[in-house]
Short mmCIF file of N, CA and C in Angstrom, two decimals:
data_model
loop_
_atom_site.label_atom_id
_atom_site.label_comp_id
_atom_site.label_asym_id
_atom_site.label_seq_id
_atom_site.Cartn_x
_atom_site.Cartn_y
_atom_site.Cartn_z
N MET A 15 210.07 -29.67 3.14
CA MET A 15 208.69 -29.28 3.33
C MET A 15 208.24 -28.51 2.08
N VAL A 16 207.08 -28.83 1.60
CA VAL A 16 206.51 -28.18 0.42
C VAL A 16 206.16 -26.74 0.77
N LYS A 17 206.40 -25.83 -0.15
CA LYS A 17 206.17 -24.40 0.07
C LYS A 17 204.75 -24.12 0.54
N GLU A 18 203.77 -24.80 -0.04
CA GLU A 18 202.37 -24.58 0.32
C GLU A 18 202.11 -24.96 1.78
N SER A 19 202.61 -26.12 2.19
CA SER A 19 202.39 -26.53 3.58
C SER A 19 203.20 -25.66 4.53
N TYR A 20 204.37 -25.19 4.08
CA TYR A 20 205.19 -24.28 4.87
C TYR A 20 204.42 -22.99 5.15
N ASP A 21 203.82 -22.42 4.11
CA ASP A 21 203.05 -21.18 4.25
C ASP A 21 201.82 -21.38 5.14
N GLU A 22 201.14 -22.52 4.98
CA GLU A 22 199.96 -22.81 5.80
C GLU A 22 200.34 -22.93 7.27
N LEU A 23 201.43 -23.64 7.56
CA LEU A 23 201.87 -23.80 8.94
C LEU A 23 202.31 -22.46 9.52
N LYS A 24 203.00 -21.67 8.74
CA LYS A 24 203.45 -20.36 9.20
C LYS A 24 202.25 -19.48 9.54
N GLU A 25 201.23 -19.51 8.69
CA GLU A 25 200.02 -18.73 8.95
C GLU A 25 199.32 -19.23 10.22
N LEU A 26 199.22 -20.52 10.37
CA LEU A 26 198.57 -21.12 11.54
C LEU A 26 199.30 -20.73 12.83
N LEU A 27 200.62 -20.76 12.81
CA LEU A 27 201.41 -20.43 14.00
C LEU A 27 201.47 -18.93 14.28
N SER A 28 200.88 -18.13 13.40
CA SER A 28 200.85 -16.69 13.60
C SER A 28 199.63 -16.21 14.38
N TYR A 29 198.69 -17.10 14.65
CA TYR A 29 197.52 -16.72 15.45
C TYR A 29 197.97 -16.39 16.88
N PRO A 30 197.27 -15.46 17.54
CA PRO A 30 197.66 -15.08 18.91
C PRO A 30 197.74 -16.26 19.88
N GLU A 31 196.83 -17.22 19.72
CA GLU A 31 196.83 -18.38 20.61
C GLU A 31 198.08 -19.23 20.39
N ALA A 32 198.50 -19.34 19.14
CA ALA A 32 199.73 -20.11 18.84
C ALA A 32 200.95 -19.39 19.38
N ILE A 33 200.99 -18.08 19.21
CA ILE A 33 202.12 -17.31 19.72
C ILE A 33 202.20 -17.45 21.24
N ALA A 34 201.05 -17.46 21.92
CA ALA A 34 201.04 -17.64 23.37
C ALA A 34 201.60 -19.00 23.76
N LEU A 35 201.20 -20.05 23.07
CA LEU A 35 201.70 -21.39 23.37
C LEU A 35 203.19 -21.52 23.04
N ILE A 36 203.62 -20.90 21.96
CA ILE A 36 205.05 -20.91 21.60
C ILE A 36 205.86 -20.21 22.69
N CYS A 37 205.38 -19.05 23.12
CA CYS A 37 206.08 -18.30 24.17
C CYS A 37 206.16 -19.12 25.45
N PHE A 38 205.06 -19.72 25.85
CA PHE A 38 205.08 -20.56 27.04
C PHE A 38 206.06 -21.70 26.87
N ASN A 39 206.05 -22.34 25.72
CA ASN A 39 206.92 -23.48 25.47
C ASN A 39 208.39 -23.08 25.59
N ILE A 40 208.76 -22.00 24.96
CA ILE A 40 210.16 -21.57 24.95
C ILE A 40 210.62 -21.12 26.33
N ASN A 41 209.78 -20.41 27.05
CA ASN A 41 210.22 -19.77 28.29
C ASN A 41 209.86 -20.50 29.58
N TYR A 42 208.85 -21.37 29.54
CA TYR A 42 208.37 -21.94 30.80
C TYR A 42 208.23 -23.45 30.84
N SER A 43 208.31 -24.12 29.72
CA SER A 43 208.05 -25.56 29.73
C SER A 43 209.08 -26.34 30.55
N SER A 44 210.27 -25.78 30.73
CA SER A 44 211.27 -26.47 31.55
C SER A 44 210.94 -26.38 33.04
N ARG A 45 210.17 -25.36 33.44
CA ARG A 45 209.81 -25.18 34.86
C ARG A 45 208.48 -25.82 35.22
N PHE A 46 207.58 -25.88 34.26
CA PHE A 46 206.26 -26.43 34.51
C PHE A 46 206.04 -27.61 33.57
N ALA A 47 205.77 -28.77 34.12
CA ALA A 47 205.51 -29.92 33.27
C ALA A 47 204.22 -29.71 32.47
N ARG A 48 203.20 -29.22 33.15
CA ARG A 48 201.91 -28.98 32.50
C ARG A 48 201.36 -27.63 32.93
N VAL A 49 200.54 -27.07 32.08
CA VAL A 49 199.85 -25.83 32.42
C VAL A 49 198.38 -25.98 32.05
N ASN A 50 197.52 -25.44 32.89
CA ASN A 50 196.09 -25.45 32.65
C ASN A 50 195.77 -24.43 31.56
N LEU A 51 195.15 -24.89 30.50
CA LEU A 51 194.87 -24.00 29.36
C LEU A 51 193.88 -22.90 29.71
N GLY A 52 192.94 -23.18 30.59
CA GLY A 52 191.98 -22.16 31.02
C GLY A 52 192.67 -21.04 31.77
N VAL A 53 193.60 -21.40 32.64
CA VAL A 53 194.35 -20.40 33.40
C VAL A 53 195.23 -19.59 32.45
N LEU A 54 195.93 -20.27 31.54
CA LEU A 54 196.78 -19.59 30.58
C LEU A 54 195.97 -18.62 29.73
N ALA A 55 194.83 -19.07 29.23
CA ALA A 55 193.96 -18.21 28.42
C ALA A 55 193.46 -17.02 29.24
N GLY A 56 193.15 -17.27 30.51
CA GLY A 56 192.63 -16.21 31.37
C GLY A 56 193.60 -15.07 31.58
N PHE A 57 194.83 -15.39 31.96
CA PHE A 57 195.74 -14.27 32.22
C PHE A 57 196.37 -13.70 30.96
N LEU A 58 196.17 -14.35 29.82
CA LEU A 58 196.61 -13.76 28.55
C LEU A 58 195.46 -13.07 27.82
N ASP A 59 194.26 -13.13 28.42
CA ASP A 59 193.07 -12.51 27.86
C ASP A 59 192.79 -13.02 26.44
N LEU A 60 192.85 -14.35 26.31
CA LEU A 60 192.54 -15.02 25.04
C LEU A 60 191.34 -15.94 25.24
N PRO A 61 190.55 -16.16 24.20
CA PRO A 61 189.40 -17.06 24.32
C PRO A 61 189.85 -18.49 24.66
N ASP A 62 189.26 -19.04 25.69
CA ASP A 62 189.60 -20.37 26.18
C ASP A 62 189.44 -21.43 25.09
N ASP A 63 188.35 -21.37 24.34
CA ASP A 63 188.10 -22.39 23.32
C ASP A 63 189.12 -22.33 22.19
N LYS A 64 189.58 -21.13 21.84
CA LYS A 64 190.58 -21.01 20.78
C LYS A 64 191.94 -21.52 21.24
N VAL A 65 192.28 -21.30 22.49
CA VAL A 65 193.54 -21.81 23.04
C VAL A 65 193.50 -23.34 23.05
N LYS A 66 192.36 -23.91 23.43
CA LYS A 66 192.23 -25.37 23.43
C LYS A 66 192.32 -25.94 22.03
N ARG A 67 191.71 -25.28 21.05
CA ARG A 67 191.80 -25.74 19.67
C ARG A 67 193.24 -25.69 19.17
N MET A 68 193.95 -24.63 19.53
CA MET A 68 195.34 -24.51 19.11
C MET A 68 196.19 -25.57 19.79
N ALA A 69 195.88 -25.89 21.04
CA ALA A 69 196.61 -26.95 21.74
C ALA A 69 196.47 -28.29 21.02
N LYS A 70 195.27 -28.56 20.50
CA LYS A 70 195.05 -29.80 19.74
C LYS A 70 195.89 -29.80 18.47
N ILE A 71 196.03 -28.65 17.85
CA ILE A 71 196.86 -28.55 16.64
C ILE A 71 198.32 -28.80 17.00
N PHE A 72 198.77 -28.23 18.10
CA PHE A 72 200.15 -28.47 18.55
C PHE A 72 200.36 -29.95 18.85
N GLU A 73 199.33 -30.61 19.37
CA GLU A 73 199.44 -32.04 19.63
C GLU A 73 199.59 -32.81 18.32
N LYS A 74 198.87 -32.42 17.28
CA LYS A 74 198.99 -33.07 15.97
C LYS A 74 200.38 -32.85 15.38
N LEU A 75 200.99 -31.71 15.68
CA LEU A 75 202.34 -31.41 15.20
C LEU A 75 203.41 -32.10 16.06
N LYS A 76 202.96 -32.84 17.06
CA LYS A 76 203.85 -33.54 18.00
C LYS A 76 204.73 -32.57 18.78
N MET A 77 204.13 -31.39 19.08
CA MET A 77 204.82 -30.39 19.89
C MET A 77 204.20 -30.29 21.27
N ALA A 78 203.20 -31.12 21.54
CA ALA A 78 202.52 -31.05 22.82
C ALA A 78 201.74 -32.33 23.08
N LYS A 79 201.42 -32.51 24.34
CA LYS A 79 200.51 -33.57 24.77
C LYS A 79 199.42 -32.88 25.56
N VAL A 80 198.17 -33.11 25.18
CA VAL A 80 197.03 -32.50 25.84
C VAL A 80 196.40 -33.52 26.78
N TYR A 81 196.14 -33.09 28.00
CA TYR A 81 195.53 -33.95 29.01
C TYR A 81 194.19 -33.36 29.41
N ARG A 82 193.19 -34.18 29.44
CA ARG A 82 191.88 -33.75 29.92
C ARG A 82 191.66 -34.34 31.30
N THR A 83 191.53 -33.47 32.27
CA THR A 83 191.34 -33.90 33.65
C THR A 83 190.02 -33.32 34.14
N GLY A 84 188.97 -34.09 34.01
CA GLY A 84 187.65 -33.59 34.36
C GLY A 84 187.24 -32.50 33.39
N ILE A 85 186.91 -31.33 33.93
CA ILE A 85 186.52 -30.21 33.06
C ILE A 85 187.73 -29.39 32.62
N ASP A 86 188.88 -29.63 33.22
CA ASP A 86 190.09 -28.89 32.88
C ASP A 86 190.86 -29.57 31.75
N THR A 87 191.59 -28.75 31.02
CA THR A 87 192.47 -29.25 29.98
C THR A 87 193.86 -28.70 30.26
N GLU A 88 194.85 -29.58 30.26
CA GLU A 88 196.22 -29.17 30.51
C GLU A 88 197.07 -29.54 29.30
N ILE A 89 198.17 -28.81 29.15
CA ILE A 89 199.06 -29.07 28.03
C ILE A 89 200.49 -29.22 28.55
N GLU A 90 201.18 -30.15 27.96
CA GLU A 90 202.61 -30.33 28.20
C GLU A 90 203.28 -30.09 26.85
N MET A 91 204.19 -29.13 26.80
CA MET A 91 204.79 -28.73 25.54
C MET A 91 206.16 -29.39 25.34
N PHE A 92 206.50 -29.63 24.07
CA PHE A 92 207.78 -30.22 23.69
C PHE A 92 208.42 -29.35 22.61
N ALA A 93 209.72 -29.48 22.48
CA ALA A 93 210.41 -28.83 21.36
C ALA A 93 210.10 -29.64 20.10
N PRO A 94 209.88 -28.98 18.98
CA PRO A 94 209.59 -29.72 17.75
C PRO A 94 210.81 -30.51 17.29
N ASP A 95 210.57 -31.70 16.76
CA ASP A 95 211.64 -32.54 16.24
C ASP A 95 212.06 -32.11 14.84
N ASN A 96 211.13 -31.59 14.10
CA ASN A 96 211.34 -31.25 12.70
C ASN A 96 212.04 -29.89 12.59
N ASP A 97 213.18 -29.86 11.90
CA ASP A 97 213.93 -28.61 11.73
C ASP A 97 213.16 -27.57 10.93
N ASP A 98 212.34 -28.01 9.98
CA ASP A 98 211.53 -27.06 9.21
C ASP A 98 210.53 -26.35 10.12
N VAL A 99 209.92 -27.10 11.04
CA VAL A 99 208.97 -26.51 11.98
C VAL A 99 209.70 -25.53 12.91
N LYS A 100 210.88 -25.88 13.37
CA LYS A 100 211.68 -24.97 14.21
C LYS A 100 211.95 -23.67 13.47
N ASP A 101 212.33 -23.77 12.21
CA ASP A 101 212.61 -22.57 11.42
C ASP A 101 211.37 -21.70 11.28
N ILE A 102 210.23 -22.33 11.06
CA ILE A 102 208.98 -21.58 10.93
C ILE A 102 208.66 -20.88 12.24
N ILE A 103 208.85 -21.57 13.36
CA ILE A 103 208.57 -20.97 14.67
C ILE A 103 209.42 -19.72 14.87
N TYR A 104 210.71 -19.81 14.56
CA TYR A 104 211.57 -18.64 14.75
C TYR A 104 211.22 -17.51 13.80
N GLU A 105 210.78 -17.83 12.60
CA GLU A 105 210.30 -16.79 11.68
C GLU A 105 209.06 -16.12 12.23
N VAL A 106 208.14 -16.92 12.75
CA VAL A 106 206.90 -16.38 13.32
C VAL A 106 207.22 -15.48 14.51
N ILE A 107 208.12 -15.91 15.37
CA ILE A 107 208.51 -15.09 16.52
C ILE A 107 209.07 -13.76 16.04
N TRP A 108 209.96 -13.81 15.05
CA TRP A 108 210.57 -12.58 14.56
C TRP A 108 209.54 -11.65 13.92
N GLU A 109 208.66 -12.22 13.10
CA GLU A 109 207.67 -11.40 12.42
C GLU A 109 206.59 -10.87 13.36
N HIS A 110 206.40 -11.53 14.48
CA HIS A 110 205.37 -11.12 15.45
C HIS A 110 206.01 -10.83 16.81
N LYS A 111 207.18 -10.20 16.77
CA LYS A 111 207.93 -9.97 18.00
C LYS A 111 207.18 -9.10 19.00
N ASN A 112 206.36 -8.17 18.53
CA ASN A 112 205.59 -7.33 19.45
C ASN A 112 204.54 -8.14 20.20
N GLU A 113 203.82 -8.99 19.46
CA GLU A 113 202.81 -9.85 20.10
C GLU A 113 203.48 -10.84 21.06
N TYR A 114 204.61 -11.39 20.63
CA TYR A 114 205.35 -12.35 21.46
C TYR A 114 205.80 -11.68 22.76
N SER A 115 206.35 -10.46 22.65
CA SER A 115 206.83 -9.80 23.86
C SER A 115 205.66 -9.40 24.77
N LEU A 116 204.51 -9.09 24.19
CA LEU A 116 203.33 -8.80 25.00
C LEU A 116 202.92 -10.03 25.81
N VAL A 117 202.90 -11.19 25.17
CA VAL A 117 202.58 -12.44 25.87
C VAL A 117 203.59 -12.69 26.98
N TYR A 118 204.86 -12.51 26.67
CA TYR A 118 205.91 -12.74 27.66
C TYR A 118 205.75 -11.81 28.86
N ARG A 119 205.46 -10.54 28.60
CA ARG A 119 205.26 -9.58 29.70
C ARG A 119 204.04 -9.94 30.54
N ARG A 120 202.98 -10.40 29.89
CA ARG A 120 201.78 -10.79 30.65
C ARG A 120 202.07 -12.01 31.54
N ILE A 121 202.84 -12.96 31.02
CA ILE A 121 203.20 -14.12 31.83
C ILE A 121 204.05 -13.68 33.02
N LEU A 122 205.01 -12.80 32.78
CA LEU A 122 205.85 -12.28 33.88
C LEU A 122 205.02 -11.54 34.91
N ALA A 123 204.07 -10.73 34.45
CA ALA A 123 203.21 -9.99 35.38
C ALA A 123 202.36 -10.94 36.21
N ALA A 124 201.82 -11.97 35.59
CA ALA A 124 201.03 -12.96 36.33
C ALA A 124 201.88 -13.68 37.36
N GLU A 125 203.12 -14.00 36.99
CA GLU A 125 204.04 -14.63 37.95
C GLU A 125 204.32 -13.70 39.12
N ALA A 126 204.53 -12.42 38.84
CA ALA A 126 204.83 -11.45 39.90
C ALA A 126 203.65 -11.33 40.85
N VAL A 127 202.44 -11.22 40.30
CA VAL A 127 201.25 -11.13 41.14
C VAL A 127 201.09 -12.37 42.00
N GLU A 128 201.30 -13.53 41.41
CA GLU A 128 201.19 -14.78 42.16
C GLU A 128 202.25 -14.85 43.27
N SER A 129 203.45 -14.40 42.96
CA SER A 129 204.54 -14.42 43.94
C SER A 129 204.22 -13.47 45.10
N LEU A 130 203.69 -12.29 44.79
CA LEU A 130 203.33 -11.35 45.85
C LEU A 130 202.18 -11.88 46.70
N ALA A 131 201.25 -12.56 46.08
CA ALA A 131 200.11 -13.14 46.81
C ALA A 131 200.57 -14.22 47.77
N LEU A 132 201.59 -14.98 47.38
CA LEU A 132 202.10 -16.05 48.24
C LEU A 132 202.89 -15.50 49.43
N ASN A 133 203.50 -14.32 49.24
CA ASN A 133 204.30 -13.71 50.32
C ASN A 133 203.39 -12.88 51.14
#
């Protein structure tokens, strides 16, 4: 991978919306085939339109498949095939570990609230 494109991708994956999708992919994609982007944006307190734009970028990187179902948009995440992209993702996680852990805690809190509501 060319250094310039490496830096551009690293910068792109450093946005809060990208970090949220990366966190979801790593921790939850095995349990949920698809997630509604509006719901994800809502409980992470991120702008819905920015999360959807980032999902389209992930789709171009072949890390996701975006489904439009009526007014809703859902995403199915995949592990990247490219080792360079994997390395960039782990660098981004390390450099933004506080933001990543905040996203992870918010997802856990939303799961806990949902679990309590069901019981």
